[in-house]
PDB file of C-alpha atoms in Angstrom:
ATOM      1  CA  MET X   1     104.020  84.096 154.070  1.00 54.00           C
ATOM      2  CA  THR X   2     103.250  87.120 152.188  1.00 62.00           C
ATOM      3  CA  ASP X   3     104.540  88.359 149.203  1.00 61.00           C
ATOM      4  CA  THR X   4     105.958  91.671 149.076  1.00 64.00           C
ATOM      5  CA  LEU X   5     106.542  93.542 145.829  1.00 60.00           C
ATOM      6  CA  SER X   6     109.440  94.621 144.398  1.00 60.00           C
ATOM      7  CA  ALA X   7     110.073  98.333 144.107  1.00 54.00           C
ATOM      8  CA  PRO X   8     109.365  99.325 140.375  1.00 60.00           C
ATOM      9  CA  GLU X   9     112.855  99.814 139.068  1.00 62.00           C
ATOM     10  CA  ARG X  10     113.868 103.585 137.905  1.00 63.00           C
ATOM     11  CA  ARG X  11     114.177 103.741 133.917  1.00 65.00           C
ATOM     12  CA  LEU X  12     117.114 105.938 133.700  1.00 67.00           C
ATOM     13  CA  PRO X  13     117.574 107.334 129.906  1.00 62.00           C
ATOM     14  CA  TRP X  14     121.331 105.975 129.446  1.00 69.00           C
ATOM     15  CA  SER X  15     119.963 102.701 130.630  1.00 71.00           C
ATOM     16  CA  ARG X  16     118.486 100.894 128.257  1.00 76.00           C
ATOM     17  CA  ARG X  17     118.589 101.440 124.490  1.00 79.00           C
ATOM     18  CA  THR X  18     116.002 103.574 123.143  1.00 83.00           C
ATOM     19  CA  ARG X  19     113.254 101.093 120.782  1.00 88.00           C
ATOM     20  CA  LEU X  20     113.889 100.718 116.976  1.00 90.00           C
ATOM     21  CA  GLY X  21     110.060 102.476 116.692  1.00 92.00           C
ATOM     22  CA  VAL X  22     110.263 105.159 118.659  1.00 91.00           C
ATOM     23  CA  ASP X  23     114.440 105.934 117.446  1.00 91.00           C
ATOM     24  CA  LEU X  24     112.763 106.004 113.502  1.00 93.00           C
ATOM     25  CA  ALA X  25     109.533 108.292 115.003  1.00 93.00           C
ATOM     26  CA  PHE X  26     112.320 111.197 116.109  1.00 92.00           C
ATOM     27  CA  ALA X  27     114.866 110.635 113.678  1.00 94.00           C
ATOM     28  CA  ILE X  28     113.089 110.559 110.666  1.00 95.00           C
ATOM     29  CA  PRO X  29     110.864 113.517 111.172  1.00 96.00           C
ATOM     30  CA  LEU X  30     114.080 116.397 112.816  1.00 94.00           C
ATOM     31  CA  LEU X  31     116.230 115.124 109.749  1.00 95.00           C
ATOM     32  CA  LEU X  32     113.254 116.054 107.083  1.00 96.00           C
ATOM     33  CA  LEU X  33     112.392 119.809 109.605  1.00 96.00           C
ATOM     34  CA  GLU X  34     115.633 120.316 109.988  1.00 95.00           C
ATOM     35  CA  THR X  35     117.253 120.105 106.241  1.00 96.00           C
ATOM     36  CA  ALA X  36     114.117 122.033 105.083  1.00 96.00           C
ATOM     37  CA  TRP X  37     114.651 124.438 108.040  1.00 95.00           C
ATOM     38  CA  LEU X  38     118.000 124.576 106.462  1.00 95.00           C
ATOM     39  CA  VAL X  39     116.908 124.821 102.845  1.00 95.00           C
ATOM     40  CA  LEU X  40     114.049 127.282 103.337  1.00 95.00           C
ATOM     41  CA  ASP X  41     116.301 129.683 105.575  1.00 94.00           C
ATOM     42  CA  TRP X  42     118.794 130.085 102.205  1.00 92.00           C
ATOM     43  CA  ILE X  43     116.717 130.230  99.845  1.00 93.00           C
ATOM     44  CA  TYR X  44     113.744 133.037 101.281  1.00 93.00           C
ATOM     45  CA  GLY X  45     115.852 133.829 104.567  1.00 91.00           C
ATOM     46  CA  PHE X  46     118.316 135.064 102.550  1.00 93.00           C
ATOM     47  CA  GLY X  47     118.340 135.364  98.898  1.00 92.00           C
ATOM     48  CA  LEU X  48     115.019 137.404  99.244  1.00 93.00           C
ATOM     49  CA  GLU X  49     116.018 139.352 101.165  1.00 93.00           C
ATOM     50  CA  VAL X  50     119.708 139.877  98.868  1.00 92.00           C
ATOM     51  CA  TRP X  51     116.536 139.997  95.959  1.00 94.00           C
ATOM     52  CA  ALA X  52     115.591 142.877  98.181  1.00 93.00           C
ATOM     53  CA  ALA X  53     118.044 144.712  98.381  1.00 92.00           C
ATOM     54  CA  GLN X  54     118.083 145.567  95.182  1.00 92.00           C
ATOM     55  CA  GLY X  55     122.274 146.047  94.837  1.00 89.00           C
ATOM     56  CA  ASP X  56     122.649 147.975  98.292  1.00 92.00           C
ATOM     57  CA  ARG X  57     125.657 146.881  99.500  1.00 91.00           C
ATOM     58  CA  ALA X  58     124.947 147.639 103.006  1.00 92.00           C
ATOM     59  CA  ARG X  59     121.629 145.400 102.882  1.00 94.00           C
ATOM     60  CA  ILE X  60     123.203 142.648 101.549  1.00 92.00           C
ATOM     61  CA  ASP X  61     125.925 142.389 104.055  1.00 93.00           C
ATOM     62  CA  ALA X  62     123.557 142.420 106.625  1.00 94.00           C
ATOM     63  CA  ALA X  63     121.589 139.929 105.219  1.00 94.00           C
ATOM     64  CA  GLY X  64     124.651 137.975 104.982  1.00 94.00           C
ATOM     65  CA  LEU X  65     125.442 138.160 108.235  1.00 95.00           C
ATOM     66  CA  ALA X  66     122.387 137.546 109.822  1.00 95.00           C
ATOM     67  CA  HIS X  67     122.575 133.911 107.362  1.00 95.00           C
ATOM     68  CA  ILE X  68     125.615 133.380 108.721  1.00 96.00           C
ATOM     69  CA  GLY X  69     124.187 133.281 112.496  1.00 96.00           C
ATOM     70  CA  ARG X  70     121.257 131.768 111.603  1.00 96.00           C
ATOM     71  CA  LEU X  71     123.933 128.554 110.340  1.00 96.00           C
ATOM     72  CA  ARG X  72     125.505 129.117 113.917  1.00 97.00           C
ATOM     73  CA  THR X  73     122.387 129.086 115.813  1.00 97.00           C
ATOM     74  CA  LEU X  74     120.820 125.478 113.714  1.00 96.00           C
ATOM     75  CA  LEU X  75     124.225 124.523 113.977  1.00 97.00           C
ATOM     76  CA  ILE X  76     124.697 124.687 117.966  1.00 97.00           C
ATOM     77  CA  VAL X  77     120.778 123.212 117.864  1.00 96.00           C
ATOM     78  CA  VAL X  78     121.912 120.558 115.612  1.00 96.00           C
ATOM     79  CA  LEU X  79     124.503 119.681 117.962  1.00 97.00           C
ATOM     80  CA  VAL X  80     123.063 119.414 121.544  1.00 97.00           C
ATOM     81  CA  LEU X  81     119.482 117.612 119.770  1.00 95.00           C
ATOM     82  CA  ALA X  82     122.268 114.751 118.827  1.00 95.00           C
ATOM     83  CA  VAL X  83     123.880 115.133 122.676  1.00 95.00           C
ATOM     84  CA  VAL X  84     120.633 114.480 124.096  1.00 93.00           C
ATOM     85  CA  ALA X  85     120.121 112.059 121.133  1.00 93.00           C
ATOM     86  CA  VAL X  86     123.386 110.193 122.355  1.00 92.00           C
ATOM     87  CA  ILE X  87     122.038 110.451 126.361  1.00 91.00           C
ATOM     88  CA  PHE X  88     118.999 108.001 125.411  1.00 89.00           C
ATOM     89  CA  ARG X  89     121.084 105.815 123.449  1.00 89.00           C
ATOM     90  CA  ALA X  90     118.812 106.174 120.259  1.00 91.00           C
ATOM     91  CA  ARG X  91     121.388 105.462 117.155  1.00 92.00           C
ATOM     92  CA  TRP X  92     118.930 106.382 114.309  1.00 94.00           C
ATOM     93  CA  THR X  93     118.451 109.721 115.303  1.00 94.00           C
ATOM     94  CA  VAL X  94     122.268 110.785 116.178  1.00 95.00           C
ATOM     95  CA  VAL X  95     123.012 109.824 113.204  1.00 96.00           C
ATOM     96  CA  ALA X  96     120.247 112.146 111.525  1.00 96.00           C
ATOM     97  CA  HIS X  97     121.452 115.114 113.072  1.00 96.00           C
ATOM     98  CA  LEU X  98     125.508 114.051 112.638  1.00 96.00           C
ATOM     99  CA  LEU X  99     124.507 113.931 108.876  1.00 97.00           C
ATOM    100  CA  VAL X 100     122.911 117.508 109.347  1.00 97.00           C
ATOM    101  CA  ALA X 101     125.186 118.843 111.504  1.00 97.00           C
ATOM    102  CA  LEU X 102     127.924 117.899 108.262  1.00 97.00           C
ATOM    103  CA  LEU X 103     124.900 119.441 106.396  1.00 96.00           C
ATOM    104  CA  VAL X 104     124.548 122.704 108.256  1.00 96.00           C
ATOM    105  CA  GLY X 105     128.337 122.856 108.997  1.00 96.00           C
ATOM    106  CA  GLY X 106     129.177 122.893 104.950  1.00 96.00           C
ATOM    107  CA  SER X 107     126.289 125.355 104.487  1.00 95.00           C
ATOM    108  CA  LEU X 108     128.279 127.343 107.142  1.00 96.00           C
ATOM    109  CA  THR X 109     131.668 127.046 105.608  1.00 96.00           C
ATOM    110  CA  THR X 110     129.939 127.924 102.188  1.00 94.00           C
ATOM    111  CA  ALA X 111     128.872 131.140 103.719  1.00 93.00           C
ATOM    112  CA  ARG X 112     131.561 132.066 105.674  1.00 94.00           C
ATOM    113  CA  HIS X 113     134.251 131.171 102.559  1.00 93.00           C
ATOM    114  CA  GLU X 114     131.670 133.436 100.182  1.00 90.00           C
ATOM    115  CA  TRP X 115     131.975 136.441 102.459  1.00 87.00           C
ATOM    116  CA  ASP X 116     135.939 136.416 103.444  1.00 88.00           C
ATOM    117  CA  HIS X 117     135.645 135.938  99.374  1.00 86.00           C
ATOM    118  CA  SER X 118     133.600 138.998  99.116  1.00 84.00           C
ATOM    119  CA  HIS X 119     135.407 141.080 101.789  1.00 82.00           C
ATOM    120  CA  SER X 120     138.977 140.538 100.845  1.00 77.00           C
ATOM    121  CA  PRO X 121     140.853 142.963  98.729  1.00 66.00           C
ATOM    122  CA  SER X 122     141.122 141.107  95.393  1.00 64.00           C
ATOM    123  CA  SER X 123     145.124 143.023  94.117  1.00 53.00           C
ATOM    124  CA  GLY X 124     146.391 142.369  97.579  1.00 58.00           C
ATOM    125  CA  CYS X 125     147.138 146.192  97.656  1.00 59.00           C
ATOM    126  CA  VAL X 126     146.407 147.015 101.554  1.00 57.00           C
ATOM    127  CA  ARG X 127     146.465 151.073 100.516  1.00 59.00           C
ATOM    128  CA  TYR X 128     144.106 153.641  99.511  1.00 59.00           C
ATOM    129  CA  SER X 129     145.564 155.495  96.995  1.00 57.00           C
ATOM    130  CA  ALA X 130     145.684 155.598  92.744  1.00 56.00           C
ATOM    131  CA  ASN X 131     147.990 153.071  92.724  1.00 58.00           C
ATOM    132  CA  CYS X 132     146.038 150.474  94.226  1.00 53.00           C
TER     133      CYS X 132
END
């Protein structure tokens, strides 16, 4: 009789766990890249723009809002990459992305708190008169 070869098995992303070496090869560089992106954006993207504004409140506010927008974008990108890592069952990549998502979420919360604190009336007075 003749031997028939079976059709090669299709490998769906969620069918098997990603090998540890491949998982770590993606997790470690992405963790470092995303964290460096966050730190460098905070220092150079926001910090230098505030420094260059030289006290111009409108430019400082624009830099703050742009920074908050970039943080939101980074958070969305990190969470999408975490979902992709879940689909490929790469657990260390998921853990790395969730750690970065917590870091970015904390940074976003801090930036929003600073924005709200600098743009709220300090005395609670809502009228614009000489008595306030």
